[in-house]
Each structure stands twice: as C-alpha cells, then as structure tokens.
mmCIF file of N, CA and C and ligand atoms in Angstrom:
data_model
loop_
_atom_site.group_PDB
_atom_site.id
_atom_site.type_symbol
_atom_site.label_atom_id
_atom_site.label_comp_id
_atom_site.label_asym_id
_atom_site.label_seq_id
_atom_site.Cartn_x
_atom_site.Cartn_y
_atom_site.Cartn_z
ATOM 1 N N MET A 572 0.811 -1.230 0.021
ATOM 2 C CA MET A 572 0.037 -0.041 -0.004
ATOM 3 C C MET A 572 0.913 1.211 -0.023
ATOM 4 N N TYR A 573 0.277 2.439 -0.200
ATOM 5 C CA TYR A 573 1.044 3.638 -0.432
ATOM 6 C C TYR A 573 0.230 4.954 -0.070
ATOM 7 N N TYR A 574 0.910 6.006 -0.313
ATOM 8 C CA TYR A 574 0.280 7.310 -0.166
ATOM 9 C C TYR A 574 -0.602 7.675 -1.382
ATOM 10 N N ILE A 575 -1.715 8.375 -1.034
ATOM 11 C CA ILE A 575 -2.596 8.833 -2.162
ATOM 12 C C ILE A 575 -2.929 10.318 -2.004
ATOM 13 N N ALA A 576 -2.975 10.985 -3.076
ATOM 14 C CA ALA A 576 -3.315 12.439 -2.993
ATOM 15 C C ALA A 576 -4.787 12.683 -2.404
ATOM 16 N N ASP A 577 -4.930 13.539 -1.465
ATOM 17 C CA ASP A 577 -6.269 13.753 -0.850
ATOM 18 C C ASP A 577 -6.541 15.276 -0.933
ATOM 19 N N VAL A 578 -7.796 15.584 -1.373
ATOM 20 C CA VAL A 578 -8.225 16.937 -1.661
ATOM 21 C C VAL A 578 -8.987 17.401 -0.469
ATOM 22 N N ASP A 579 -8.710 18.597 0.161
ATOM 23 C CA ASP A 579 -9.529 19.189 1.131
ATOM 24 C C ASP A 579 -10.608 19.969 0.380
ATOM 25 N N LYS A 580 -11.734 19.499 0.353
ATOM 26 C CA LYS A 580 -12.817 19.994 -0.450
ATOM 27 C C LYS A 580 -13.184 21.453 -0.042
ATOM 28 N N GLU A 581 -13.210 21.760 1.187
ATOM 29 C CA GLU A 581 -13.494 23.118 1.612
ATOM 30 C C GLU A 581 -12.574 24.112 1.046
ATOM 31 N N ILE A 582 -11.235 23.832 1.108
ATOM 32 C CA ILE A 582 -10.327 24.721 0.603
ATOM 33 C C ILE A 582 -10.310 24.878 -0.909
ATOM 34 N N CYS A 583 -10.445 23.653 -1.544
ATOM 35 C CA CYS A 583 -10.593 23.663 -3.018
ATOM 36 C C CYS A 583 -11.823 24.446 -3.486
ATOM 37 N N ALA A 584 -12.919 24.281 -2.866
ATOM 38 C CA ALA A 584 -14.151 24.887 -3.341
ATOM 39 C C ALA A 584 -14.086 26.421 -3.325
ATOM 40 N N SER A 585 -13.128 26.974 -2.522
ATOM 41 C CA SER A 585 -12.982 28.399 -2.465
ATOM 42 C C SER A 585 -12.244 28.919 -3.701
ATOM 43 N N SER A 586 -11.676 28.001 -4.538
ATOM 44 C CA SER A 586 -10.908 28.419 -5.613
ATOM 45 C C SER A 586 -11.491 28.246 -6.973
ATOM 46 N N ASN A 587 -12.007 27.116 -7.243
ATOM 47 C CA ASN A 587 -12.641 26.744 -8.592
ATOM 48 C C ASN A 587 -11.540 26.949 -9.738
ATOM 49 N N CYS A 588 -10.287 26.524 -9.367
ATOM 50 C CA CYS A 588 -9.278 26.816 -10.391
ATOM 51 C C CYS A 588 -9.042 25.628 -11.315
ATOM 52 N N HIS A 589 -9.289 24.456 -11.039
ATOM 53 C CA HIS A 589 -9.121 23.317 -11.899
ATOM 54 C C HIS A 589 -7.663 22.993 -12.235
ATOM 55 N N LEU A 590 -6.710 23.655 -11.723
ATOM 56 C CA LEU A 590 -5.257 23.577 -12.153
ATOM 57 C C LEU A 590 -4.688 22.064 -12.007
ATOM 58 N N CYS A 591 -4.993 21.496 -10.890
ATOM 59 C CA CYS A 591 -4.327 20.168 -10.651
ATOM 60 C C CYS A 591 -4.865 19.191 -11.660
ATOM 61 N N THR A 592 -6.099 19.342 -12.150
ATOM 62 C CA THR A 592 -6.593 18.316 -13.143
ATOM 63 C C THR A 592 -5.911 18.400 -14.467
ATOM 64 N N THR A 593 -5.227 19.541 -14.772
ATOM 65 C CA THR A 593 -4.591 19.622 -16.029
ATOM 66 C C THR A 593 -3.083 19.130 -15.947
ATOM 67 N N TYR A 594 -2.544 18.904 -14.747
ATOM 68 C CA TYR A 594 -1.106 18.569 -14.581
ATOM 69 C C TYR A 594 -0.879 17.159 -14.184
ATOM 70 N N CYS A 595 -1.922 16.528 -13.636
ATOM 71 C CA CYS A 595 -1.753 15.094 -13.227
ATOM 72 C C CYS A 595 -1.467 14.207 -14.528
ATOM 73 N N PRO A 596 -0.328 13.497 -14.412
ATOM 74 C CA PRO A 596 0.093 12.673 -15.530
ATOM 75 C C PRO A 596 -0.798 11.476 -15.779
ATOM 76 N N GLU A 597 -1.648 11.150 -14.856
ATOM 77 C CA GLU A 597 -2.474 9.897 -14.951
ATOM 78 C C GLU A 597 -3.763 10.216 -15.515
ATOM 79 N N ALA A 598 -4.261 9.611 -16.508
ATOM 80 C CA ALA A 598 -5.598 9.893 -17.180
ATOM 81 C C ALA A 598 -6.737 9.575 -16.143
ATOM 82 N N ASN A 599 -7.685 10.497 -16.033
ATOM 83 C CA ASN A 599 -8.937 10.171 -15.235
ATOM 84 C C ASN A 599 -8.515 9.953 -13.769
ATOM 85 N N CYS A 600 -7.479 10.667 -13.234
ATOM 86 C CA CYS A 600 -7.034 10.343 -11.927
ATOM 87 C C CYS A 600 -7.563 11.464 -10.991
ATOM 88 N N ILE A 601 -7.242 12.679 -11.318
ATOM 89 C CA ILE A 601 -7.792 13.781 -10.499
ATOM 90 C C ILE A 601 -8.724 14.614 -11.406
ATOM 91 N N ASN A 602 -9.886 14.738 -10.967
ATOM 92 C CA ASN A 602 -10.919 15.429 -11.810
ATOM 93 C C ASN A 602 -11.657 16.399 -10.948
ATOM 94 N N TYR A 603 -12.523 17.222 -11.655
ATOM 95 C CA TYR A 603 -13.172 18.232 -10.953
ATOM 96 C C TYR A 603 -14.718 17.868 -10.913
ATOM 97 N N SER A 604 -15.256 17.874 -9.671
ATOM 98 C CA SER A 604 -16.696 17.560 -9.517
ATOM 99 C C SER A 604 -17.532 18.952 -9.445
ATOM 100 N N GLU A 605 -18.356 19.204 -10.472
ATOM 101 C CA GLU A 605 -19.139 20.476 -10.340
ATOM 102 C C GLU A 605 -20.168 20.299 -9.261
ATOM 103 N N ALA A 606 -20.569 19.155 -8.908
ATOM 104 C CA ALA A 606 -21.545 18.960 -7.849
ATOM 105 C C ALA A 606 -20.929 19.375 -6.445
ATOM 106 N N ASP A 607 -19.682 18.929 -6.294
ATOM 107 C CA ASP A 607 -19.027 19.236 -5.057
ATOM 108 C C ASP A 607 -18.260 20.554 -5.095
ATOM 109 N N LYS A 608 -18.056 21.100 -6.292
ATOM 110 C CA LYS A 608 -17.255 22.311 -6.439
ATOM 111 C C LYS A 608 -15.791 22.100 -5.899
ATOM 112 N N SER A 609 -15.265 20.885 -6.244
ATOM 113 C CA SER A 609 -14.024 20.450 -5.720
ATOM 114 C C SER A 609 -13.364 19.454 -6.645
ATOM 115 N N ALA A 610 -11.979 19.525 -6.650
ATOM 116 C CA ALA A 610 -11.310 18.315 -7.243
ATOM 117 C C ALA A 610 -11.434 17.135 -6.396
ATOM 118 N N TYR A 611 -11.289 15.949 -7.035
ATOM 119 C CA TYR A 611 -11.236 14.731 -6.255
ATOM 120 C C TYR A 611 -10.351 13.670 -6.893
ATOM 121 N N VAL A 612 -9.931 12.775 -6.133
ATOM 122 C CA VAL A 612 -8.929 11.867 -6.658
ATOM 123 C C VAL A 612 -9.630 10.416 -6.785
ATOM 124 N N SER A 613 -9.414 9.734 -7.969
ATOM 125 C CA SER A 613 -9.784 8.409 -8.076
ATOM 126 C C SER A 613 -8.632 7.481 -7.447
ATOM 127 N N VAL A 614 -8.853 6.962 -6.295
ATOM 128 C CA VAL A 614 -7.777 6.334 -5.560
ATOM 129 C C VAL A 614 -7.060 5.228 -6.387
ATOM 130 N N ASP A 615 -7.812 4.527 -7.233
ATOM 131 C CA ASP A 615 -7.254 3.360 -7.865
ATOM 132 C C ASP A 615 -6.265 3.803 -9.011
ATOM 133 N N ARG A 616 -6.290 5.064 -9.289
ATOM 134 C CA ARG A 616 -5.453 5.611 -10.441
ATOM 135 C C ARG A 616 -4.278 6.428 -9.914
ATOM 136 N N CYS A 617 -4.245 6.854 -8.683
ATOM 137 C CA CYS A 617 -3.257 7.772 -8.188
ATOM 138 C C CYS A 617 -1.939 6.975 -8.055
ATOM 139 N N LYS A 618 -0.769 7.582 -8.635
ATOM 140 C CA LYS A 618 0.456 6.917 -8.562
ATOM 141 C C LYS A 618 1.415 7.630 -7.576
ATOM 142 N N SER A 619 0.888 8.443 -6.730
ATOM 143 C CA SER A 619 1.659 9.092 -5.606
ATOM 144 C C SER A 619 2.845 9.920 -6.115
ATOM 145 N N CYS A 620 2.720 10.531 -7.266
ATOM 146 C CA CYS A 620 3.806 11.352 -7.801
ATOM 147 C C CYS A 620 3.885 12.754 -7.111
ATOM 148 N N GLU A 621 2.850 13.227 -6.444
ATOM 149 C CA GLU A 621 2.782 14.480 -5.761
ATOM 150 C C GLU A 621 2.835 15.719 -6.580
ATOM 151 N N ILE A 622 2.701 15.581 -7.912
ATOM 152 C CA ILE A 622 2.683 16.752 -8.733
ATOM 153 C C ILE A 622 1.590 17.664 -8.389
ATOM 154 N N CYS A 623 0.349 17.129 -8.142
ATOM 155 C CA CYS A 623 -0.834 17.932 -7.756
ATOM 156 C C CYS A 623 -0.604 18.722 -6.497
ATOM 157 N N VAL A 624 0.121 18.094 -5.589
ATOM 158 C CA VAL A 624 0.362 18.813 -4.306
ATOM 159 C C VAL A 624 1.240 20.109 -4.604
ATOM 160 N N TYR A 625 2.240 19.957 -5.380
ATOM 161 C CA TYR A 625 3.021 21.083 -5.760
ATOM 162 C C TYR A 625 2.197 22.176 -6.586
ATOM 163 N N ILE A 626 1.503 21.695 -7.402
ATOM 164 C CA ILE A 626 0.688 22.623 -8.266
ATOM 165 C C ILE A 626 -0.291 23.405 -7.432
ATOM 166 N N CYS A 627 -1.047 22.751 -6.490
ATOM 167 C CA CYS A 627 -2.013 23.402 -5.656
ATOM 168 C C CYS A 627 -1.308 24.355 -4.689
ATOM 169 N N ARG A 628 -0.111 23.852 -4.123
ATOM 170 C CA ARG A 628 0.501 24.694 -3.183
ATOM 171 C C ARG A 628 1.278 25.968 -3.820
ATOM 172 N N ASP A 629 1.982 25.583 -4.864
ATOM 173 C CA ASP A 629 2.932 26.592 -5.398
ATOM 174 C C ASP A 629 2.343 27.436 -6.534
ATOM 175 N N ILE A 630 1.432 26.972 -7.272
ATOM 176 C CA ILE A 630 0.974 27.734 -8.380
ATOM 177 C C ILE A 630 -0.532 28.235 -8.020
ATOM 178 N N ALA A 631 -1.404 27.353 -7.561
ATOM 179 C CA ALA A 631 -2.681 27.801 -7.223
ATOM 180 C C ALA A 631 -2.688 28.555 -5.842
ATOM 181 N N LYS A 632 -1.666 28.368 -5.013
ATOM 182 C CA LYS A 632 -1.513 28.960 -3.724
ATOM 183 C C LYS A 632 -2.639 28.699 -2.857
ATOM 184 N N LYS A 633 -3.062 27.385 -2.824
ATOM 185 C CA LYS A 633 -4.263 26.977 -2.106
ATOM 186 C C LYS A 633 -3.865 25.930 -0.998
ATOM 187 N N ASN A 634 -2.886 25.040 -1.297
ATOM 188 C CA ASN A 634 -2.499 24.061 -0.388
ATOM 189 C C ASN A 634 -3.675 23.093 0.048
ATOM 190 N N ALA A 635 -4.460 22.777 -0.933
ATOM 191 C CA ALA A 635 -5.651 22.014 -0.609
ATOM 192 C C ALA A 635 -5.361 20.469 -0.717
ATOM 193 N N ILE A 636 -4.165 20.030 -1.312
ATOM 194 C CA ILE A 636 -3.943 18.631 -1.426
ATOM 195 C C ILE A 636 -2.799 18.232 -0.578
ATOM 196 N N SER A 637 -2.960 17.111 0.021
ATOM 197 C CA SER A 637 -1.861 16.504 0.866
ATOM 198 C C SER A 637 -1.899 14.925 0.527
ATOM 199 N N MET A 638 -0.704 14.357 0.746
ATOM 200 C CA MET A 638 -0.562 12.940 0.556
ATOM 201 C C MET A 638 -1.000 12.198 1.872
ATOM 202 N N LYS A 639 -1.885 11.276 1.779
ATOM 203 C CA LYS A 639 -2.317 10.556 2.890
ATOM 204 C C LYS A 639 -2.085 9.068 2.725
ATOM 205 N N TRP A 640 -1.761 8.377 3.827
ATOM 206 C CA TRP A 640 -1.710 6.943 3.809
ATOM 207 C C TRP A 640 -3.082 6.388 3.372
ATOM 208 N N ILE A 641 -3.071 5.450 2.463
ATOM 209 C CA ILE A 641 -4.284 4.982 1.838
ATOM 210 C C ILE A 641 -5.431 4.540 2.851
ATOM 211 N N ASN A 642 -4.895 3.929 3.983
ATOM 212 C CA ASN A 642 -5.873 3.563 4.989
ATOM 213 C C ASN A 642 -6.446 4.679 5.773
ATOM 214 N N ASP A 643 -5.923 5.882 5.692
ATOM 215 C CA ASP A 643 -6.397 7.087 6.434
ATOM 216 C C ASP A 643 -7.229 7.992 5.612
ATOM 217 N N LEU A 644 -7.519 7.625 4.368
ATOM 218 C CA LEU A 644 -8.457 8.468 3.435
ATOM 219 C C LEU A 644 -9.814 8.530 4.062
ATOM 220 N N ASN A 645 -10.415 9.691 4.034
ATOM 221 C CA ASN A 645 -11.840 9.830 4.338
ATOM 222 C C ASN A 645 -12.770 9.029 3.411
ATOM 223 N N GLU A 646 -12.550 9.338 2.103
ATOM 224 C CA GLU A 646 -13.336 8.566 1.090
ATOM 225 C C GLU A 646 -12.397 7.553 0.443
ATOM 226 N N LYS A 647 -12.509 6.266 0.707
ATOM 227 C CA LYS A 647 -11.463 5.298 0.398
ATOM 228 C C LYS A 647 -11.424 5.101 -1.130
ATOM 229 N N PHE A 648 -12.567 4.686 -1.694
ATOM 230 C CA PHE A 648 -12.544 4.403 -3.162
ATOM 231 C C PHE A 648 -13.718 5.100 -3.827
ATOM 232 N N VAL A 649 -13.465 6.126 -4.617
ATOM 233 C CA VAL A 649 -14.489 6.896 -5.182
ATOM 234 C C VAL A 649 -14.481 6.722 -6.723
ATOM 235 N N PHE A 650 -15.631 6.254 -7.288
ATOM 236 C CA PHE A 650 -15.748 6.120 -8.688
ATOM 237 C C PHE A 650 -16.993 6.961 -9.129
ATOM 238 N N LYS A 651 -16.766 8.246 -9.223
ATOM 239 C CA LYS A 651 -17.955 9.136 -9.422
ATOM 240 C C LYS A 651 -18.573 9.019 -10.797
ATOM 241 N N HIS A 652 -17.723 8.614 -11.825
ATOM 242 C CA HIS A 652 -18.365 8.562 -13.113
ATOM 243 C C HIS A 652 -19.355 7.418 -13.207
ATOM 244 N N SER A 653 -19.164 6.310 -12.446
ATOM 245 C CA SER A 653 -20.088 5.187 -12.430
ATOM 246 C C SER A 653 -21.161 5.405 -11.380
ATOM 247 N N GLY A 654 -20.967 6.367 -10.510
ATOM 248 C CA GLY A 654 -21.879 6.598 -9.451
ATOM 249 C C GLY A 654 -21.769 5.712 -8.272
ATOM 250 N N LEU A 655 -20.723 4.902 -8.252
ATOM 251 C CA LEU A 655 -20.554 3.837 -7.168
ATOM 252 C C LEU A 655 -19.559 4.348 -6.212
ATOM 253 N N VAL A 656 -19.976 4.380 -4.945
ATOM 254 C CA VAL A 656 -19.044 4.819 -3.850
ATOM 255 C C VAL A 656 -18.970 3.730 -2.874
ATOM 256 N N ILE A 657 -17.727 3.192 -2.628
ATOM 257 C CA ILE A 657 -17.532 2.154 -1.634
ATOM 258 C C ILE A 657 -16.717 2.653 -0.423
ATOM 259 N N ARG A 658 -17.203 2.706 0.700
ATOM 260 C CA ARG A 658 -16.442 3.277 1.837
ATOM 261 C C ARG A 658 -15.909 2.176 2.755
HETATM 262 S S1 SF4 B 326 -5.159 23.034 -7.691
HETATM 263 FE FE1 SF4 B 326 -5.981 22.918 -5.568
HETATM 264 S S2 SF4 B 326 -7.524 24.593 -5.496
HETATM 265 FE FE2 SF4 B 326 -7.157 24.146 -7.712
HETATM 266 S S3 SF4 B 326 -8.742 22.546 -8.240
HETATM 267 FE FE3 SF4 B 326 -6.829 21.502 -7.588
HETATM 268 S S4 SF4 B 326 -7.158 21.061 -5.431
HETATM 269 FE FE4 SF4 B 326 -8.569 22.604 -5.942
HETATM 270 S S1 SF4 B 327 -0.251 12.393 -6.720
HETATM 271 FE FE1 SF4 B 327 0.318 12.321 -8.999
HETATM 272 S S2 SF4 B 327 -1.014 10.718 -9.858
HETATM 273 FE FE2 SF4 B 327 -1.872 11.170 -7.795
HETATM 274 S S3 SF4 B 327 -3.531 12.603 -8.243
HETATM 275 FE FE3 SF4 B 327 -1.593 13.791 -7.716
HETATM 276 S S4 SF4 B 327 -0.734 14.234 -9.757
HETATM 277 FE FE4 SF4 B 327 -2.169 12.642 -10.030
#
C-alpha cells in the first residue's frame, strides 16, 4: 500500500481553479466535480507522484492537497463517473 493524494474540499471549493486536473500525468485520476465544487482523486489511479500537491501549493496558492496513507483516507474508493461509492 502507499500514499494517495487527498483533496480538502472546503479549501478547494474556495478556488474553482481546476489547475491540478490539467497537470496530473495519469488519465482520469484527479478530476473536478461540479456537484462538489472541488477536485477529487480516483484512488485506484493515483500513482503518488505528488505533482498535484506542488501545483496546488505553489501555483494555485491553495495548499488543498496532501498525501495521505491509503488507509487514512476519508473517502476510500470513489468512482464518481459510475456513481458507485464504496467506503
Ligand atoms: S489546484 Fe488545488 S484549489 Fe485548484 S482545483 Fe486543484 S485542489 Fe482545488
Ligand atoms: S499524486 Fe500524481 S498521480 Fe496522484 S493525483 Fe496527484 S498528480 Fe495525479
């Protein structure tokens, strides 16, 4: 197991910048939910590269993303496109 990028939705929602979604090297890994007004990470696709952390902290100036041990994530496996959420 490993670390996964985790988005603080409250901080992210104050920005609406979408920046991290354009820099993640993995397809369909970090996306933006218009319903939540926040970016979110598909846990099964994150490769722990931390690029999104630096983009959010250093470019967006929001610091809304941190790396969390996979067992400590609030939302464990989120598949928003299929509508299936397993906690
Ligand atoms: S870069 Fe940060 S503030 Fe911008 S959408 Fe991503 S998580 Fe939200
Ligand atoms: S850590 Fe890397 S792979 Fe994971 S969401 Fe961030 S940019 Fe994408």
